[in-house]
PDB file of C-alpha atoms in Angstrom:
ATOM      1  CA  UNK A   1     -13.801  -0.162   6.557  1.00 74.00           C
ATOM      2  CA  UNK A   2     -11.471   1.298   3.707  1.00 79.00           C
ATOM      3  CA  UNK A   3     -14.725   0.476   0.727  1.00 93.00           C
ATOM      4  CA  UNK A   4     -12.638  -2.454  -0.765  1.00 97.00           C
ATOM      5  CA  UNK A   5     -13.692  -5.582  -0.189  1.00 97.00           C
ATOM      6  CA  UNK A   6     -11.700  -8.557  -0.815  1.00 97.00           C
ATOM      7  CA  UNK A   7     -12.805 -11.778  -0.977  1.00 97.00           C
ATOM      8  CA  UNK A   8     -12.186 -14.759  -0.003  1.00 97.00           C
ATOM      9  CA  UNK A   9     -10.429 -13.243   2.873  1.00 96.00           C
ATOM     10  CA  UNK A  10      -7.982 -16.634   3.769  1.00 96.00           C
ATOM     11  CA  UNK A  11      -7.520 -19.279   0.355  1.00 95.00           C
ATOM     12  CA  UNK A  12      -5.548 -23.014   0.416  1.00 95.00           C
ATOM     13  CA  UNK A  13      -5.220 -24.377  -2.958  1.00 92.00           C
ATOM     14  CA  UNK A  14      -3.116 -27.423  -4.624  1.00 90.00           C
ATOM     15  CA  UNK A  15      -0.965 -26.124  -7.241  1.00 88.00           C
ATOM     16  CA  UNK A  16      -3.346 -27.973  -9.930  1.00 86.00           C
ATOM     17  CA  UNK A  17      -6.297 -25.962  -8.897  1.00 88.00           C
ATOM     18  CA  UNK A  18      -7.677 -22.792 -10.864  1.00 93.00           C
ATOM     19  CA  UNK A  19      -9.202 -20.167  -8.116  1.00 95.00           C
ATOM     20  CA  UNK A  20      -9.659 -16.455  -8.339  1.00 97.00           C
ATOM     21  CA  UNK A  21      -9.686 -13.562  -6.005  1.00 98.00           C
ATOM     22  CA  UNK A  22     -12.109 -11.116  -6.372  1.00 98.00           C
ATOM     23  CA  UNK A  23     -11.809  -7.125  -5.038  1.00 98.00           C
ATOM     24  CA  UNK A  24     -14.298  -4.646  -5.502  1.00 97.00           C
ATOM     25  CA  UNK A  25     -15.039  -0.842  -4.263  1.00 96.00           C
ATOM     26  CA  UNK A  26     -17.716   1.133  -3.522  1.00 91.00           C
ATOM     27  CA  UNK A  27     -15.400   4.389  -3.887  1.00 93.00           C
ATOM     28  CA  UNK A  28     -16.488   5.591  -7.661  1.00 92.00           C
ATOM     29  CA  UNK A  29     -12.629   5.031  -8.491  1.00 92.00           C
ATOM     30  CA  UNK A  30     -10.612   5.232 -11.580  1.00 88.00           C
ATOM     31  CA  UNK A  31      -8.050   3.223 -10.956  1.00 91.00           C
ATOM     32  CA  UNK A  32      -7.360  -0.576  -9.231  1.00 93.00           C
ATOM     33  CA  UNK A  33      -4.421  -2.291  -7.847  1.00 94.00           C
ATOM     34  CA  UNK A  34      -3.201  -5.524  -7.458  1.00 96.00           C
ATOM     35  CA  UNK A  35      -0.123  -6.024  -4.985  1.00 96.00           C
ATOM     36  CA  UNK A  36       1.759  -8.944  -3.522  1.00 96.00           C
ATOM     37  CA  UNK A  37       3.090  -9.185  -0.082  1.00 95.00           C
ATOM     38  CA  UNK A  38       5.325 -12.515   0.845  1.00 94.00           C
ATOM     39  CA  UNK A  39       6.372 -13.033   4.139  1.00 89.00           C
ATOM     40  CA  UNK A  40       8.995 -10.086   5.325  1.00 81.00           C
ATOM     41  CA  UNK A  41       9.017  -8.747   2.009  1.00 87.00           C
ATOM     42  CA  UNK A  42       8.082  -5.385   1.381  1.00 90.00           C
ATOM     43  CA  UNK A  43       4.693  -4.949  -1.206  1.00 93.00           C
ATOM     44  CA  UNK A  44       5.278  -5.750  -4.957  1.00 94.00           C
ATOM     45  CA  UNK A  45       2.933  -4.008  -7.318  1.00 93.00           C
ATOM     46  CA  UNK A  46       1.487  -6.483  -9.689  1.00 95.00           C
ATOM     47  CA  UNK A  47      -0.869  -4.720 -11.999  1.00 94.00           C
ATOM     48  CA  UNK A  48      -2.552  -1.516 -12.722  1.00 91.00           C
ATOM     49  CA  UNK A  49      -5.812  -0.860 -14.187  1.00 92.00           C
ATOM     50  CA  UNK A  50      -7.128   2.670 -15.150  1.00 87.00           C
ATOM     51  CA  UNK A  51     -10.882   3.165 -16.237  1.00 85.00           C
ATOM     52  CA  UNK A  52     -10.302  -0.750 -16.795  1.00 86.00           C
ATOM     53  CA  UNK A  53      -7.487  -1.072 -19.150  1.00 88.00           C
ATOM     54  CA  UNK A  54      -4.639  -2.582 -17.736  1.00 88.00           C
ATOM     55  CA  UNK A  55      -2.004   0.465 -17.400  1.00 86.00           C
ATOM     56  CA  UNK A  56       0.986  -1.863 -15.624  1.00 84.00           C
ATOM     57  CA  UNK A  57       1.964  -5.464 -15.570  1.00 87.00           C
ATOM     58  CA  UNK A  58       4.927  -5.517 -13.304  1.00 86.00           C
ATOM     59  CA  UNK A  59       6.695  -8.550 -14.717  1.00 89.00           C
ATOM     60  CA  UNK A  60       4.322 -10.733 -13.273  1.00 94.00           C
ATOM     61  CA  UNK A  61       4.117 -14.832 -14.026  1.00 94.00           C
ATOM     62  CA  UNK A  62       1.483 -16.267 -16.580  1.00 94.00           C
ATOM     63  CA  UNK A  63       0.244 -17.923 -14.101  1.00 95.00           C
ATOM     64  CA  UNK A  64      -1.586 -14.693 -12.511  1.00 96.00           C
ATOM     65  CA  UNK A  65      -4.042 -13.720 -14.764  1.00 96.00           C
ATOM     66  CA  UNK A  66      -5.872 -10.209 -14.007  1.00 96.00           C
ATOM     67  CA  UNK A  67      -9.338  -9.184 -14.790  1.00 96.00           C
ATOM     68  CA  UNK A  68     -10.847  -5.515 -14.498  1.00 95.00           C
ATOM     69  CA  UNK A  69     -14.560  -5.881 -16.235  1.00 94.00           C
ATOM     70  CA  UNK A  70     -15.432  -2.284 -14.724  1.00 91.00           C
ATOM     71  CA  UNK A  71     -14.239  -0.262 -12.586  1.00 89.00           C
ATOM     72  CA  UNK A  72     -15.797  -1.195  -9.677  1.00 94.00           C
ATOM     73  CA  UNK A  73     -14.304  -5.028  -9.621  1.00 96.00           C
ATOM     74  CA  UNK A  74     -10.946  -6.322 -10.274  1.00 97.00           C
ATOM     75  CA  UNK A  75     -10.428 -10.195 -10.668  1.00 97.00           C
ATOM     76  CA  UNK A  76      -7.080 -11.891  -9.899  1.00 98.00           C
ATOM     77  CA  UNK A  77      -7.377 -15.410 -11.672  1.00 97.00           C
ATOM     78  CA  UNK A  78      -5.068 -17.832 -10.535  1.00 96.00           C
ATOM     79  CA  UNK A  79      -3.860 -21.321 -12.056  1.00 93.00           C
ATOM     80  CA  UNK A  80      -0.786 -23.856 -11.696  1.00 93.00           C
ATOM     81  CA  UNK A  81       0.270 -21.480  -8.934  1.00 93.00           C
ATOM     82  CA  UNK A  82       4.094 -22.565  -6.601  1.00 93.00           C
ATOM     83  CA  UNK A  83       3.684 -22.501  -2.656  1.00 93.00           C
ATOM     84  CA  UNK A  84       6.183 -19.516  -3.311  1.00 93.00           C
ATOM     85  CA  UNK A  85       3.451 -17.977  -4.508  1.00 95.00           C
ATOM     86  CA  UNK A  86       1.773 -18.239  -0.972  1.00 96.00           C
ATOM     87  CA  UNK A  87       1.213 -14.724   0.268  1.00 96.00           C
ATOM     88  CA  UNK A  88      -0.878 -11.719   1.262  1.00 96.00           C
ATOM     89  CA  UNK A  89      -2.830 -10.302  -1.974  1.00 97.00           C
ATOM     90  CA  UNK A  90      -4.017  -6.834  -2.085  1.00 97.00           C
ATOM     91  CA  UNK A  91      -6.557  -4.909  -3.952  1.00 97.00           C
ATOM     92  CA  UNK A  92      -6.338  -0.677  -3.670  1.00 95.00           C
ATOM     93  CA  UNK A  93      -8.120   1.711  -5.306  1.00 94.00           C
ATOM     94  CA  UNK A  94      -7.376   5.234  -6.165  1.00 90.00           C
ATOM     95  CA  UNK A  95      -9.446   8.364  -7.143  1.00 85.00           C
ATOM     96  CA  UNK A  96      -8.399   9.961 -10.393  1.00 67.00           C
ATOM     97  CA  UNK A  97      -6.997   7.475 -11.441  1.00 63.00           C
ATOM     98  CA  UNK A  98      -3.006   7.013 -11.135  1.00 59.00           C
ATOM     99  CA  UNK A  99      -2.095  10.738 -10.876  1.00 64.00           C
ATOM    100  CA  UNK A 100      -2.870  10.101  -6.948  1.00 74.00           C
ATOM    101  CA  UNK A 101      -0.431   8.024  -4.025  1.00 83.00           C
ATOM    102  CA  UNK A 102      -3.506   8.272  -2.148  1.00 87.00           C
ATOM    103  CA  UNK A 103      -4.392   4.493  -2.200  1.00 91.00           C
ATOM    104  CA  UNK A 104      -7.505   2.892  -0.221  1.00 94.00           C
ATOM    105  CA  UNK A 105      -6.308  -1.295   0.235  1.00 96.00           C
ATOM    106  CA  UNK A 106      -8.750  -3.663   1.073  1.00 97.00           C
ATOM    107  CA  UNK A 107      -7.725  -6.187   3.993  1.00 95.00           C
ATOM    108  CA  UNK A 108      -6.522  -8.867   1.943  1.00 96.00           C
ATOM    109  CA  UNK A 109      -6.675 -12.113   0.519  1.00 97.00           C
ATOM    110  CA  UNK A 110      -4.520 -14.596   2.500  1.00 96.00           C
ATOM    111  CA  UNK A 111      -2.836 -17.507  -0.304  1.00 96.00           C
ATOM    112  CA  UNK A 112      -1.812 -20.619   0.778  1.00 96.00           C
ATOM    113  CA  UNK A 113      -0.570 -23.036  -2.345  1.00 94.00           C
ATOM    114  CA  UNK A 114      -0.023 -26.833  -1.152  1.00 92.00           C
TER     115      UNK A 114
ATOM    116  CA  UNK B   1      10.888   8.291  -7.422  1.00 68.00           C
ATOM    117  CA  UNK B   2      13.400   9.523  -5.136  1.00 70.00           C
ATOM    118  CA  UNK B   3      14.311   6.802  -2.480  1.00 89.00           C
ATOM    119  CA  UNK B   4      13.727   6.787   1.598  1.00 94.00           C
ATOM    120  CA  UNK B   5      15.286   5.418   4.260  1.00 95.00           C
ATOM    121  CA  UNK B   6      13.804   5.044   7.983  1.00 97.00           C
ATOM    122  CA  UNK B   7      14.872   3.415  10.889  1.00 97.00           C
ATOM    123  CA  UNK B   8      13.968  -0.402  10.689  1.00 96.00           C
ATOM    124  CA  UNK B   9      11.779  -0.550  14.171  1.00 97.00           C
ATOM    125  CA  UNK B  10      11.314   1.979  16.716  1.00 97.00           C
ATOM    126  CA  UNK B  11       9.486   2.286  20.164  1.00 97.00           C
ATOM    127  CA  UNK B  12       7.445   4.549  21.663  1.00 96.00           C
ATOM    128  CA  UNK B  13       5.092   4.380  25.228  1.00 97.00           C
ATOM    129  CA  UNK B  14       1.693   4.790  25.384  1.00 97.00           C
ATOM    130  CA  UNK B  15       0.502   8.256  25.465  1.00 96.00           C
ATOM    131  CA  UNK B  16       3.832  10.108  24.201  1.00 96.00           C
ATOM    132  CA  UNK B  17       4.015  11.369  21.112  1.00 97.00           C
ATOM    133  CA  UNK B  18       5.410   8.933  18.322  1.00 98.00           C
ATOM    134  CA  UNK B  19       7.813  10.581  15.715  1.00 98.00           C
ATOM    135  CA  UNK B  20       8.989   9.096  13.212  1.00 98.00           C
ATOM    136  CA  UNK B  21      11.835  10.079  10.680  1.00 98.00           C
ATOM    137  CA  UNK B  22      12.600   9.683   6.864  1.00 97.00           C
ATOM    138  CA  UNK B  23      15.144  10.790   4.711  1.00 97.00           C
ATOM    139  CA  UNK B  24      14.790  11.198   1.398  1.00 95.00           C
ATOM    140  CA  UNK B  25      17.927  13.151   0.376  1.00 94.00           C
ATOM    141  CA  UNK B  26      17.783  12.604  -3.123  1.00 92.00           C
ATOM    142  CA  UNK B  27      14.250  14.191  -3.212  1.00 92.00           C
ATOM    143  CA  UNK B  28      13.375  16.494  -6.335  1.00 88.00           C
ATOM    144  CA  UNK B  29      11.203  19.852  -6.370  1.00 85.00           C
ATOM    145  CA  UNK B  30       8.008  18.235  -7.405  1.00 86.00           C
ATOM    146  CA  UNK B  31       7.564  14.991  -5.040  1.00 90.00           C
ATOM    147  CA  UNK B  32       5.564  14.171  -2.803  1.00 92.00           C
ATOM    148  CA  UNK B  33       5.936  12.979   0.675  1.00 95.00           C
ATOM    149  CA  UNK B  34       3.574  10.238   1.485  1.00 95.00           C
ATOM    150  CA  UNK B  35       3.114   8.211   4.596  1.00 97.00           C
ATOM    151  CA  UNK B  36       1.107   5.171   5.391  1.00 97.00           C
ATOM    152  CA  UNK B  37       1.005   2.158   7.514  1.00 97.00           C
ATOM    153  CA  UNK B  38       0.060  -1.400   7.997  1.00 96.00           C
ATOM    154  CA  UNK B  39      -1.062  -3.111  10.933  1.00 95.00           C
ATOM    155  CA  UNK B  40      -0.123  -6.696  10.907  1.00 89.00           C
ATOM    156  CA  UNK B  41      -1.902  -8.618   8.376  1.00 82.00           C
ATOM    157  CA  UNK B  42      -4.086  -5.917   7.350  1.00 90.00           C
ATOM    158  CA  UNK B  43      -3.983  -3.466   4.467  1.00 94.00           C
ATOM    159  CA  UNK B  44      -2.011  -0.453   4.271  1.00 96.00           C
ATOM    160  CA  UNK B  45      -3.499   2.347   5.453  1.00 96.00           C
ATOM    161  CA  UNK B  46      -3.005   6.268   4.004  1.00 95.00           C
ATOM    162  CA  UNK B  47      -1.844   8.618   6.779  1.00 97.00           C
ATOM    163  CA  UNK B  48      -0.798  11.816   5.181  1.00 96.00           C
ATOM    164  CA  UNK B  49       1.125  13.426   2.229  1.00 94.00           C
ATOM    165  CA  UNK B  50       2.580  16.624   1.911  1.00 94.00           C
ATOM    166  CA  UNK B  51       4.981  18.856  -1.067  1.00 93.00           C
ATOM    167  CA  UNK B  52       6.539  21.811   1.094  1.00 92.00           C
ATOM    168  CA  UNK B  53       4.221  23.095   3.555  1.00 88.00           C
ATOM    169  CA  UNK B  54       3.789  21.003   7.456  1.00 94.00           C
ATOM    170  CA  UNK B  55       0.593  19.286   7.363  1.00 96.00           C
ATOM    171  CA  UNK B  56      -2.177  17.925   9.986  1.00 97.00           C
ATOM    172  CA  UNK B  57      -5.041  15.826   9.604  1.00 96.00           C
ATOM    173  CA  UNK B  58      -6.868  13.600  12.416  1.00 95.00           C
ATOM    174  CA  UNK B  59      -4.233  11.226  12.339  1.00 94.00           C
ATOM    175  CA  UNK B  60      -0.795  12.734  12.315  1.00 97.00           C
ATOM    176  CA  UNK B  61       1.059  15.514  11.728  1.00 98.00           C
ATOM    177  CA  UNK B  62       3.752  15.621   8.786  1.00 98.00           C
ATOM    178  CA  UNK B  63       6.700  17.570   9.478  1.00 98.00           C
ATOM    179  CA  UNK B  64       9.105  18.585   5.972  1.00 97.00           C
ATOM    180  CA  UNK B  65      12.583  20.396   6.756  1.00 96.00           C
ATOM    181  CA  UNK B  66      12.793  23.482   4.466  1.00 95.00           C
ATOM    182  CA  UNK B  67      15.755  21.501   2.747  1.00 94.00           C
ATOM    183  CA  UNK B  68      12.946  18.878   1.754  1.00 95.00           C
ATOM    184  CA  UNK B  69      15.577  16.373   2.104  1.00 95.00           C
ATOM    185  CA  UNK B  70      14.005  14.799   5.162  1.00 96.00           C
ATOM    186  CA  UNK B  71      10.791  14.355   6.862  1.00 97.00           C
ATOM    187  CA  UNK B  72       9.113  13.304  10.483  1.00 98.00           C
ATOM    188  CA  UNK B  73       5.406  11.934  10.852  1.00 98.00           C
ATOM    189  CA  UNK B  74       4.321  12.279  14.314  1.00 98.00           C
ATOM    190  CA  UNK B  75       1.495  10.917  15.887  1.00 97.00           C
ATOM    191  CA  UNK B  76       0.651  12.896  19.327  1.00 96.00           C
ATOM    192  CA  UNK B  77      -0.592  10.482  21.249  1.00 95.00           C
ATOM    193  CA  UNK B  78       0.395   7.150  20.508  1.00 96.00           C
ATOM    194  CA  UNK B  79      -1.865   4.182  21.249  1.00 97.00           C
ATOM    195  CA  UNK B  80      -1.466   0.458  21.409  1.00 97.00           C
ATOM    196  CA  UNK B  81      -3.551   0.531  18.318  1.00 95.00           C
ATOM    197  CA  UNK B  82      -1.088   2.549  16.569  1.00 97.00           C
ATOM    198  CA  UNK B  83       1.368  -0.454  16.817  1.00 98.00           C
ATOM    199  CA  UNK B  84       2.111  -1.077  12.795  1.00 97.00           C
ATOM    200  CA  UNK B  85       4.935  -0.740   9.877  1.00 96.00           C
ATOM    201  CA  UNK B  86       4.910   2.628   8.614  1.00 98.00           C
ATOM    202  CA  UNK B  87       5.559   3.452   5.356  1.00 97.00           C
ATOM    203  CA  UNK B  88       7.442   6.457   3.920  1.00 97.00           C
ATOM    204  CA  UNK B  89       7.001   6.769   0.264  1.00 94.00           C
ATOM    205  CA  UNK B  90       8.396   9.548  -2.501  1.00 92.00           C
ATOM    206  CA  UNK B  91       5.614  10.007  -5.225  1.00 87.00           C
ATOM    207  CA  UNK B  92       5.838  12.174  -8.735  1.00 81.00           C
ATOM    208  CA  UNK B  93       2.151  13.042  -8.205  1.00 72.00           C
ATOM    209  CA  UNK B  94       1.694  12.921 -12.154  1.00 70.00           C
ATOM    210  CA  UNK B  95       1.697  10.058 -14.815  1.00 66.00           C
ATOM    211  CA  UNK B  96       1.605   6.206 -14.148  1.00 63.00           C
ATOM    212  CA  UNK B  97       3.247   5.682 -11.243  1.00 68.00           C
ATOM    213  CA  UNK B  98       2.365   3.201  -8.724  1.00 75.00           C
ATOM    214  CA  UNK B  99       2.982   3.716  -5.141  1.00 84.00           C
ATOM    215  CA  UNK B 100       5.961   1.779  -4.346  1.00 86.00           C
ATOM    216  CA  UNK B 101       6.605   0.148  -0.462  1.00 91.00           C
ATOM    217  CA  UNK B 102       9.607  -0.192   1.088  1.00 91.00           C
ATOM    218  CA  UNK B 103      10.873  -2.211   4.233  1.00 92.00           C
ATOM    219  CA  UNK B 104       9.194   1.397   6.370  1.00 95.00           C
ATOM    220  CA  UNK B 105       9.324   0.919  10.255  1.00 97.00           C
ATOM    221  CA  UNK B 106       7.877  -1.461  13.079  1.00 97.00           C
ATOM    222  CA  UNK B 107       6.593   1.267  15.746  1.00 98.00           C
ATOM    223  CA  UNK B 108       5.676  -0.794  18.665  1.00 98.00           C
ATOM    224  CA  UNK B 109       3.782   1.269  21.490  1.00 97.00           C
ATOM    225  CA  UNK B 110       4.754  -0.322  24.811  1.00 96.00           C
ATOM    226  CA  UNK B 111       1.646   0.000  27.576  1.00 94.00           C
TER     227      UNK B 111
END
């Protein structure tokens, strides 16, 4: 038990369908994380919120839309995704905000797009 | 960030001491040594991070070479449960800087 929670932990979706992922922490941290791990790839960072303003967007598709509404939750909105998009999403958190590599992850979210 | 490179999969029986290398010749005065891991399908997990000195924590223990330009995380007694990818990562511990994950290296403790 890292105090992230993701949820949901597993997700199939067509690649009409709008669904979001949802990570929060119990931590009192500054700073969230998303990152994207496909299948023997190494972990992309996505985005980077600090004290909820979005600090990094690394590139990613429209399609991914992040969230951060305070600093204890971090929303990963998700529409007209690809199956290439299928993959392990991860939430982290870090104290004091991104002057840290100490990084808590939560287990994951688990993509699957039909 | 300076890069790293480790040996792509390594093994180690149960019991012995697991250690595991990194190089990170290109290393400057003022980054960090960080290493974590990621059993399958779960999260990464923080191990230890160190600047100069040898560090210890319940985990591991971090060994830096005076040159700094290489590194060895060692885990005394290695368990099945210690079977993961682990990650050695070079961090500027100021500004925005995201951790960033290479390919790191399957340890997979044999009974």
């Amino acid at each position: 038990e890292t105090g992230v929670t993701q949820t949901p932990r597993h997700l199939v979706m067509g690649m009409t369908n709008k669904k979001s992922l949802k990570c929060e922490q119990h931590l009192g941290h500054n700073a969230m994380y998303w990152y994207k791990q496909s299948a023997k790839k190494p972990l992309e960072l996505m985005f980077v919120y600090n004290f909820k303003e979005q600090t990094e967007n690394n590139s990613v598709p429209s399609r991914f839309s992040p969230e951060c509404p305070n600093s204890s939750h971090l929303f990963l909105h998700l529409h007209t995704l690809q199956p290439e998009d299928s993959a392990l999403y991860l939430c982290a958190s870090s104290p004091r905000g991104e002057d840290t590599g100490e990084l808590f992850f939560g287990e994951g979210s688990r993509l699957t797009v039909l | 960030d300076a890069k790293t490179t480790q040996p792509t999969s390594m093994d180690c029986a149960e019991g012995r001491a697991a250690n595991l290398p990194c190089n990170h010749s290109t290393i400057s005065g003022n980054e960090y040594v960080y290493w974590y891991r990621q059993i399958h399908s779960q999260g990464p997990q923080y191990i230890i991070h160190g600047l100069k000195n040898n560090e210890t924590n319940e985990m591991a223990s971090l060994i830096i070479t005076e040159d700094r330009k290489s590194s060895t995380l060692i885990l005394p007694h290695a368990t099945l449960r210690d079977t993961a990818v682990y990650y050695c990562i070079v961090r500027l511990n100021t500004g925005r800087r995201a951790l960033t994950f290479g390919s790191g290296t399957r340890l997979q403790v044999q009974p």
